[in-house]
Coordinates of C-alpha atoms and ligand atoms in Angstrom, one line a residue:
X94 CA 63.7 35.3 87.7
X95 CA 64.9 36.3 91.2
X96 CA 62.4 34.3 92.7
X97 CA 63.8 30.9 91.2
X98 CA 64.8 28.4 93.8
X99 CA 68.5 26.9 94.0
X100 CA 68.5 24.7 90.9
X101 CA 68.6 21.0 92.0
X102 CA 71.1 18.7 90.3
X103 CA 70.0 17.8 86.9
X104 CA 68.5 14.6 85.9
X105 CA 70.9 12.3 84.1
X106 CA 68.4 11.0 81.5
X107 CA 66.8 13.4 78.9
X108 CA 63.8 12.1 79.3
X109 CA 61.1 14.7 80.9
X110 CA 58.5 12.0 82.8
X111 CA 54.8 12.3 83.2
X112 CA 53.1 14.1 86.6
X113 CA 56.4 13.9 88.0
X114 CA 58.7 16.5 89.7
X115 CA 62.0 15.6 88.8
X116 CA 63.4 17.9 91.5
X117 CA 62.1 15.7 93.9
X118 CA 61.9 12.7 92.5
X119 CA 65.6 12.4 91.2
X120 CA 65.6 8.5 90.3
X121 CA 63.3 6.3 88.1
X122 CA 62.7 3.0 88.9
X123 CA 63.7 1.1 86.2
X124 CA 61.4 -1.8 84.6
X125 CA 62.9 -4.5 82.2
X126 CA 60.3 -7.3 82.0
X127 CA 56.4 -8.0 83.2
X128 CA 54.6 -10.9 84.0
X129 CA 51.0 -11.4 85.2
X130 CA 50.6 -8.7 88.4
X131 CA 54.4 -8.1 88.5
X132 CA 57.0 -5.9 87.2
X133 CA 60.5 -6.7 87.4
X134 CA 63.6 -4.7 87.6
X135 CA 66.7 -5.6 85.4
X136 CA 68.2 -7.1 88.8
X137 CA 65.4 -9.4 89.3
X138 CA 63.2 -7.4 91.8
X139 CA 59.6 -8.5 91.7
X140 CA 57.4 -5.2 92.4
X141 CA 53.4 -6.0 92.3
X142 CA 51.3 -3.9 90.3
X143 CA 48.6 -3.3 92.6
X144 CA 47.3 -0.5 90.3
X145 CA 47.3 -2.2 86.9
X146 CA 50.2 0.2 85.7
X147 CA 47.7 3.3 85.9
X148 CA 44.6 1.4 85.5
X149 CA 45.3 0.0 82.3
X150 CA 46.2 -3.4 82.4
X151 CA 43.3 -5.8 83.0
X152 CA 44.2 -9.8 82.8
X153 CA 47.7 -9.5 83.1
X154 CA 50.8 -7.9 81.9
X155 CA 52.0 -9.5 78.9
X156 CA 49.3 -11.6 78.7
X157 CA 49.6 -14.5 75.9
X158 CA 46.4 -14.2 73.7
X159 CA 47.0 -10.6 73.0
X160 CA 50.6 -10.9 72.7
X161 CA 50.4 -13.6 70.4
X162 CA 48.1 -11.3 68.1
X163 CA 50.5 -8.7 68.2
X164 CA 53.1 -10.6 67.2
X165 CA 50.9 -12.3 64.2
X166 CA 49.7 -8.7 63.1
X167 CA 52.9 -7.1 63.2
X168 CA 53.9 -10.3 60.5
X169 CA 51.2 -9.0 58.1
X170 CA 49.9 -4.8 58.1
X171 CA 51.9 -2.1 60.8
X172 CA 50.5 0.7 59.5
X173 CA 48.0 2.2 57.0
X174 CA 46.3 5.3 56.4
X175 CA 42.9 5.0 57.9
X176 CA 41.4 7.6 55.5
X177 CA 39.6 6.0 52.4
X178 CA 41.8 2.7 53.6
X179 CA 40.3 0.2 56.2
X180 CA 42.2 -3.4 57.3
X181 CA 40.8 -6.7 58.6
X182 CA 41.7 -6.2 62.5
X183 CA 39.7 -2.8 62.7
X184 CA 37.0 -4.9 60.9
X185 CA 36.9 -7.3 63.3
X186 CA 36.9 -5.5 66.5
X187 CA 34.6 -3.3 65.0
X188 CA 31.6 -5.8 64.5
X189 CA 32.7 -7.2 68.0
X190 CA 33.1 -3.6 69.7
X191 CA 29.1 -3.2 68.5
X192 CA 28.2 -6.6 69.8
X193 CA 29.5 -6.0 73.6
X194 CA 28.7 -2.9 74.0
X195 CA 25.2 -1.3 75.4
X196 CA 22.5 -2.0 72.3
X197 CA 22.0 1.5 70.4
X198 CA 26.2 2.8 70.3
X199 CA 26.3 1.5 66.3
X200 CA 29.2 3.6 65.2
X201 CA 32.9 3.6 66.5
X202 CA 35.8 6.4 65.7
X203 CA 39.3 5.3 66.4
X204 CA 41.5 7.4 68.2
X205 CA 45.1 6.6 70.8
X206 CA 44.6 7.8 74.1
X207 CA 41.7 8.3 76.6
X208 CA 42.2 12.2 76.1
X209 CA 41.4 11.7 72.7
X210 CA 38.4 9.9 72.4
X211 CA 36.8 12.2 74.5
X212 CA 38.1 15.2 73.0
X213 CA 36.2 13.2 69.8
X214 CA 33.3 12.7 71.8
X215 CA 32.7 16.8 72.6
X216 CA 33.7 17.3 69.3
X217 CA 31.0 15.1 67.8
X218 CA 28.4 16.3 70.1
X219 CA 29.4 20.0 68.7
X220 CA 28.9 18.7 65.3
X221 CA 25.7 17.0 65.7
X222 CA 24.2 20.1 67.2
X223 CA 25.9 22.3 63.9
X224 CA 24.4 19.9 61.4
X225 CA 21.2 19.3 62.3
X226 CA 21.3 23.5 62.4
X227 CA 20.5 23.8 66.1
X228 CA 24.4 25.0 67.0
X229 CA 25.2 24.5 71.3
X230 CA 28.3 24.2 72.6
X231 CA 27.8 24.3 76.5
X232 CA 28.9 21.3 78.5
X233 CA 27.5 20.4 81.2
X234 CA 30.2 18.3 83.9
X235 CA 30.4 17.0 87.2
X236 CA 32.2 18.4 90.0
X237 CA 35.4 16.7 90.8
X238 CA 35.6 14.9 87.3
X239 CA 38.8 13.7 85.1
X240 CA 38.8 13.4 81.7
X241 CA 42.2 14.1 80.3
X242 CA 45.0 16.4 80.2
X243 CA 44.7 18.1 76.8
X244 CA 43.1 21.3 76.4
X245 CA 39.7 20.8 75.7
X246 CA 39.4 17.6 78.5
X247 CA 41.0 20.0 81.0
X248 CA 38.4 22.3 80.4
X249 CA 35.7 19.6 80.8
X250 CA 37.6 18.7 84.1
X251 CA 38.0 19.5 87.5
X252 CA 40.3 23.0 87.9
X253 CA 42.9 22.9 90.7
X254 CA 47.1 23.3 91.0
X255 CA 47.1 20.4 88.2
X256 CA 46.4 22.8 85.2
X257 CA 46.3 26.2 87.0
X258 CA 49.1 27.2 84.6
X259 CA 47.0 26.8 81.5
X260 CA 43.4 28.2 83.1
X261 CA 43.5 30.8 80.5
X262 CA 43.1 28.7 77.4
X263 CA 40.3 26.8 79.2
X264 CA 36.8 27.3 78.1
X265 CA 33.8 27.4 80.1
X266 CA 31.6 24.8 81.5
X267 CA 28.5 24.4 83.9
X268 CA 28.5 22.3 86.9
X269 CA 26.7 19.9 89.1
X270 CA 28.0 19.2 92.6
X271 CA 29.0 15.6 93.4
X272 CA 26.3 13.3 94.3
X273 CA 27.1 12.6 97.7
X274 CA 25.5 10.1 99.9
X275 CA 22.4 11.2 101.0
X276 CA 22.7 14.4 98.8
X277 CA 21.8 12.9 95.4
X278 CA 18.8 15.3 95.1
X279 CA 21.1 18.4 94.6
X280 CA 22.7 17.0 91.9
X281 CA 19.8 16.1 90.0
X282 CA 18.4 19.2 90.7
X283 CA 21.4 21.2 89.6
X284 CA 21.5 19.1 86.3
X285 CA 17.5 19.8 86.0
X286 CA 18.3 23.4 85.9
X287 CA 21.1 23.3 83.6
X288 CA 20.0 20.8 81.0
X289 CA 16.6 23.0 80.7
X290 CA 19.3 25.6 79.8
X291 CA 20.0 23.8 76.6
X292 CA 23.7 22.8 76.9
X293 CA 25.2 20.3 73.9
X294 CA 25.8 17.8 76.1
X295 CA 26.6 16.6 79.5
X296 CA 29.8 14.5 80.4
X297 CA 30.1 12.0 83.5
X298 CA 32.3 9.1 84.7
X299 CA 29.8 6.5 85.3
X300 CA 29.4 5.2 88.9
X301 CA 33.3 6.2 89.9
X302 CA 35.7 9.5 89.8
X303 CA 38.8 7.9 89.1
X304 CA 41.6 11.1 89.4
X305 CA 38.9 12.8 91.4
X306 CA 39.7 10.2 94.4
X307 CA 37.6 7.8 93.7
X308 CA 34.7 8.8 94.6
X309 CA 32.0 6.8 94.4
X310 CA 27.9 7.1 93.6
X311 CA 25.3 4.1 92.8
X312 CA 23.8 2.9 89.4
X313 CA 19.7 4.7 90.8
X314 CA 21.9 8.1 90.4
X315 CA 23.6 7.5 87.4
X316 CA 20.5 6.2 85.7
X317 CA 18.4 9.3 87.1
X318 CA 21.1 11.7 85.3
X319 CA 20.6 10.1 82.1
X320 CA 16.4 10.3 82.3
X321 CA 17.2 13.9 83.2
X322 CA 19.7 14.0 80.0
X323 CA 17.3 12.6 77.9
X324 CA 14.0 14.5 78.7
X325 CA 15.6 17.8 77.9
X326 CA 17.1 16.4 74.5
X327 CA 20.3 16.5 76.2
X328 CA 23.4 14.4 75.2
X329 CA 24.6 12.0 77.3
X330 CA 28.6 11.2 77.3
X331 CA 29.9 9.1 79.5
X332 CA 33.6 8.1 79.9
X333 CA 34.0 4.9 80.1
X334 CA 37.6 5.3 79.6
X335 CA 38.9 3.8 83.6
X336 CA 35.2 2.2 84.4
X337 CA 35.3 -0.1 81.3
X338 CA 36.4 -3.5 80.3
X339 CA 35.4 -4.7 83.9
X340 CA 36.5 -2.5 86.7
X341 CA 33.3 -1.7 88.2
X342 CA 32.1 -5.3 88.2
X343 CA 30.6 -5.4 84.8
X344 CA 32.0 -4.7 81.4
X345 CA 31.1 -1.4 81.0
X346 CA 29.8 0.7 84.3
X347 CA 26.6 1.8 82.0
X348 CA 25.4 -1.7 82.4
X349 CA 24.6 -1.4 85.9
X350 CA 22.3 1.9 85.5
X351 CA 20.6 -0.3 83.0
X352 CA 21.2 3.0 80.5
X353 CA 22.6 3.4 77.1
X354 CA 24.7 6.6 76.6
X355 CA 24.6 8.6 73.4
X356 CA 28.4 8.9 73.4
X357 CA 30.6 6.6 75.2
X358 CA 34.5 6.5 75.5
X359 CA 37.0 3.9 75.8
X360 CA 40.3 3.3 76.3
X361 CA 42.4 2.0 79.1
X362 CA 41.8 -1.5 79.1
X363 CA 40.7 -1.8 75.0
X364 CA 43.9 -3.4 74.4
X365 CA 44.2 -5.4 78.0
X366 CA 46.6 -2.8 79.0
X367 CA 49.5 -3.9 76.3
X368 CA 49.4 -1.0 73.4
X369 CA 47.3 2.3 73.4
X370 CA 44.0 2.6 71.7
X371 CA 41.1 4.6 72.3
X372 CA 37.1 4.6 71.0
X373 CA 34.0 7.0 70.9
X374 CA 31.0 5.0 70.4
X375 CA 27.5 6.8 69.5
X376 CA 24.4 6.3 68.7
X377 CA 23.1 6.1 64.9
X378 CA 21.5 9.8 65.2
X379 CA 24.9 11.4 66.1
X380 CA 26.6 9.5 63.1
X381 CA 23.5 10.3 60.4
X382 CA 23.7 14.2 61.4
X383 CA 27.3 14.0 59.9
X384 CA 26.5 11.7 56.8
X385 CA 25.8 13.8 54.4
X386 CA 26.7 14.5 50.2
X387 CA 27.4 18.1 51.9
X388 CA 31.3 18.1 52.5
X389 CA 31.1 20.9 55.3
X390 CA 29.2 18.1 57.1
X391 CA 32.6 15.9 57.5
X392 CA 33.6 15.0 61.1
X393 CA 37.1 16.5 60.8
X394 CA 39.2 14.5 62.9
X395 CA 42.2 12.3 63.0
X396 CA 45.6 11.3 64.3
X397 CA 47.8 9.8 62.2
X398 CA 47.8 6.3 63.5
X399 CA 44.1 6.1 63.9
X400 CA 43.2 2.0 64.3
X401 CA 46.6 1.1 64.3
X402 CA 46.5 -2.7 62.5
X403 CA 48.4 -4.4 65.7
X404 CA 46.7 -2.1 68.2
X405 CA 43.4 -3.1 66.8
X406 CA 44.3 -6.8 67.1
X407 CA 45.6 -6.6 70.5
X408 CA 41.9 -5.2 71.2
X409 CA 40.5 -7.6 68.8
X410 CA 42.6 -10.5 70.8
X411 CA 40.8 -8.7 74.3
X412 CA 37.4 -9.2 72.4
X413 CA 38.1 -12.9 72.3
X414 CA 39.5 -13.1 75.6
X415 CA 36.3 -11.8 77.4
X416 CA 34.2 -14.2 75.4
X417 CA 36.8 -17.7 75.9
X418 CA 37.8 -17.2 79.0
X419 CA 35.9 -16.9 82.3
X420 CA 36.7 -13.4 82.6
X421 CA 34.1 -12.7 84.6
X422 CA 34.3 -15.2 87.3
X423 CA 37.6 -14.0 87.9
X424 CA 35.8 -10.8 88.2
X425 CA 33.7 -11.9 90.8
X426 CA 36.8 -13.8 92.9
X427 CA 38.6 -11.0 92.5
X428 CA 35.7 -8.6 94.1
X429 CA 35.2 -10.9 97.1
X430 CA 38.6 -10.9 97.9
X431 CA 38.8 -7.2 97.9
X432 CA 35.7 -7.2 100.2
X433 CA 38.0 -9.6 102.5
X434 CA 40.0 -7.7 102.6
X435 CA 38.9 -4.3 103.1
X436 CA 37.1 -5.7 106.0
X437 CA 39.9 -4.8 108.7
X438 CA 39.9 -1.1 108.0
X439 CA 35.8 -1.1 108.2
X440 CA 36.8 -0.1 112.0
X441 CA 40.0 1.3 111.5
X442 CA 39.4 5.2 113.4
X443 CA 42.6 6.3 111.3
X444 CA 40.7 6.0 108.1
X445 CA 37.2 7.3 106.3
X446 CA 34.8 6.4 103.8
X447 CA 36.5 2.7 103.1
X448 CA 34.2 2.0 100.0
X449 CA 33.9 -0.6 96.6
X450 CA 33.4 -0.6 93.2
X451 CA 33.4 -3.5 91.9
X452 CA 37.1 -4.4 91.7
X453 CA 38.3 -1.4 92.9
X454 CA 38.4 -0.2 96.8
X455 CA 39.5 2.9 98.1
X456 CA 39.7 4.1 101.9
X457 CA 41.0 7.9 103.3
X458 CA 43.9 8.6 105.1
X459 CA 42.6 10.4 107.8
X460 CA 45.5 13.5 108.0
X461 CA 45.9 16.1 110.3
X462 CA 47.0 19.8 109.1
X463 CA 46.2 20.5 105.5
X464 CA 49.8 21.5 104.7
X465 CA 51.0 18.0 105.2
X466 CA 48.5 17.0 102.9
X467 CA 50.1 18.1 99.7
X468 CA 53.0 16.0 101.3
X469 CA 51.5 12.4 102.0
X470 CA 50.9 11.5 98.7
X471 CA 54.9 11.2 98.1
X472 CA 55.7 9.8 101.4
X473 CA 53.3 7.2 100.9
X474 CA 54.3 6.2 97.2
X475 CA 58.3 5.9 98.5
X476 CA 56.9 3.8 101.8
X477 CA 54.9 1.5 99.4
X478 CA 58.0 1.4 96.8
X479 CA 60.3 0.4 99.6
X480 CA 58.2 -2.5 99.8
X481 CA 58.1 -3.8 96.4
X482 CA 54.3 -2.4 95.7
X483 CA 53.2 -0.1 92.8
X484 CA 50.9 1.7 94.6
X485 CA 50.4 5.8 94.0
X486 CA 47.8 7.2 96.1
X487 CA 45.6 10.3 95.2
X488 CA 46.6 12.9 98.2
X489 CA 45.1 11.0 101.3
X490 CA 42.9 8.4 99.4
X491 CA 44.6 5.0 99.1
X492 CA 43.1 2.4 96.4
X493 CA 43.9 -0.4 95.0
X494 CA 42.7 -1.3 91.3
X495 CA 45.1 -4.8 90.3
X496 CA 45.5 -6.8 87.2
X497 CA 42.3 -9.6 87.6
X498 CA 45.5 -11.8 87.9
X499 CA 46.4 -11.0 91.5
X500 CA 46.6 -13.8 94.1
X501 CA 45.1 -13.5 97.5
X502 CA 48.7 -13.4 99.0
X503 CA 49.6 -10.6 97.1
X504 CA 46.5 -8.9 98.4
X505 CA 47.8 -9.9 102.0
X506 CA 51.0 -8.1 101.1
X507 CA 49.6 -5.0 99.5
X508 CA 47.2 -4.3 102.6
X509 CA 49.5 -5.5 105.3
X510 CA 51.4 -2.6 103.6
X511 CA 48.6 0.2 103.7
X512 CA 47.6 -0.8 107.6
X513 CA 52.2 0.0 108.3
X514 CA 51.5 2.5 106.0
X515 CA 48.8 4.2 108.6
X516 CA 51.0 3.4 111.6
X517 CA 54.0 5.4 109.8
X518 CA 51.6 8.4 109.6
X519 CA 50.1 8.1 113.2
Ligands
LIG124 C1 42.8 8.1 82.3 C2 41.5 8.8 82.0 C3 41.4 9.6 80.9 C4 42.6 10.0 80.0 O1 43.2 8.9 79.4 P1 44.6 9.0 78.8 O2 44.8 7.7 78.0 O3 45.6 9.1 80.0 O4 44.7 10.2 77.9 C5 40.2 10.1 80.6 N1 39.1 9.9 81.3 C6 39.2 9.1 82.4 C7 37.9 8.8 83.2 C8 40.4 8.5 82.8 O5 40.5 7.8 83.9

């Protein structure tokens, strides 16, 4: 214990926040309303959300449609047992859940949180193996990948000071490097090699590495993973959980590869961004190896507020919004304008790799000494927040992922702040 430093004041709230060092990071900024791509504080300050309030929030904050269902739902069912019981908004955003999504994922399980429904996803892909009496367990994941930050999706994600702690209780996994450009070969090769190895299954975040720094790789790779996947009889998951509900352009990233996984997850922006739910998809052969008279063949899983009745209508509401609304035009304004403006750094010596995804674009900071790395993620956040801008860069790698709200000005004003931003680090 000799080794601990001097103990900082202590925080005044009880309240123990996510990824955040409350030693250095002694105040919150408090929120009291939201509107479209803004947050306010209680004394009126308008802060734009220019990364969908962790990359979950889609058309808007609080936008009506979905509110309105949540209000309605809450009038009728809260809560119900989801075992032997079903309700009428699961129903519904069931049958629409099969329609949108890539032809072949037939079944849905319901879960809360992006961490779950992949954990669910590995876990069926363990099962299906067990039951059809061929048992694997090996994954098979890409360098550099996120999946979560439970136990299992740490272990099925890139190691580093984030969960160094808990390295012990991780299991193993195999790996493929990171298709860089003009290096796409070694990662199909490595997964070749693997995959003829008979793992269970191999996870990926299709065409974008969200926590990984969002790194990015084309639709002709993605689609040449799954061919790989499938000649060997391997399962393919992808998470869908950042990509989907139109961040990469189209509703799901899948779409662009032209390829249907065998297990996909979804989450983030299910419910528009406005109450958390989370769903593994698969295909029909992953649900028949579990349906069975044999009880031992059950797939043992739940949480007790599986398909929560108002979250479920909040996604149902997001179903309908996608098909009234011209959802993806906005899409398409919105990625033009990003091009726009991520046109001025194209040049810009101080940064690297300025790159799009669809709605998304991301650029590197380019820093100096590698101990001032760990450093410029922080100084960055407080410069942006001193400007009214949510905006939390990864390390070095500055992105921007808004609400499909966002108007042009504020994308003036967000990168009118990253260009200071780079003269306050020359
Ligand atoms: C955010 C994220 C998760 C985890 O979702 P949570 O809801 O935070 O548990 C999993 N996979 C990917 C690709 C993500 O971006």
């Amino acid at each position: 214990m000799s080794t601990t430093p001097k103990q900082p004041t202590r925080p005044a709230s009880p309240i123990w926040h996510p990824f955040t060092q409350h030693a250095l990071q002694p105040e919150m900024t408090m929120i009291s309303r939201g509107e479209g791509a803004y947050l306010y504080t209680p004394e009126g300050t308008r802060i734009i959300d220019a990364i969908s309030s962790w990359w979950v929030v889609t058309h808007g904050h609080r936008y009506a449609p979905i509110i309105e269902a949540i209000k309605a739902q809450a009038d009728q069912l809260d809560q119900v047992i989801f075992a032997g019981f079903t309700h009428p908004p699961a129903e519904a955003l069931a049958a629409d859940l099969v329609a949108v999504t890539p032809e072949g994922l037939d079944h849905i399980f319901f879960s809360d949180s992006g961490s779950t429904c992949v954990e669910v996803a590995l876990k069926m892909a363990l099962g299906y193996w067990r039951n059809i009496g061929k048992p694997r367990s090996r994954i098979v994941v890409m360098e550099g990948s996120y999946h979560g930050d439970t136990i299992g999706t740490m272990s099925v994600g890139e190691r580093g000071v984030f969960n160094a702690a808990y390295a012990p209780l991780l299991f193993d996994v195999a790996q493929v490097p990171f298709p860089e450009k003009g290096r796409e070969a070694e990662t199909l090769k490595a997964l070749e090699v693997l995959c003829a190895e008979e793992p269970a299954a191999f996870i990926v975040e299709p065409l974008i590495l969200g926590s990984g720094g969002m790194k990015m790789y084309g639709p002709d790779v993605l689609a040449a993973m799954k061919r790989i996947c499938e000649a060997h009889g391997v399962l393919f998951i992808a998470d869908e959980v950042m990509t989907g509900w139109g961040r990469t352009g189209t509703l799901f990233a899948c779409e662009q590869a032209g390829i249907v996984p065998d297990i996909a997850c979804y989450s983030k922006g299910l419910t528009g961004g406005s109450i958390p739910l989370a769903i593994t998809m698969c295909r029909r052969e992953i649900f028949d190896a579990h349906y069975s008279e044999d009880r031992t063949r059950t797939f043992y899983h739940s949480s007790s507020y599986t398909a929560n009745p108002i979250a479920c209508a909040a996604g149902h509401a997001n179903l309908q919004v996608w098909r009234n609304e011209p959802v993806r035009e906005r899409i398409e304004k919105l990625k033009t304008m990003q091009a726009t403006h991520l046109e001025r750094f194209r040049d810009d010596a101080r940064f690297s790799d300025v790159r799009q995804c669809g709605t998304i674009t991301a650029m590197d900071l380019k820093v100096g000494d590698a101990g001032y790395l760990a450093d410029v993620g922080p100084r960055l956040r407080a410069f942006f927040a001193e400007r009214q801008l949510l905006l939390r860069p990864l390390g070095n790698t500055l992105y921007v992922m808004p609400p499909y709200c966002v108007t042009h000005e504020d994308l003036d004003t967000i990168y009118d702040a990253i260009a200071a931003a780079a003269d306050m680090m020359a």
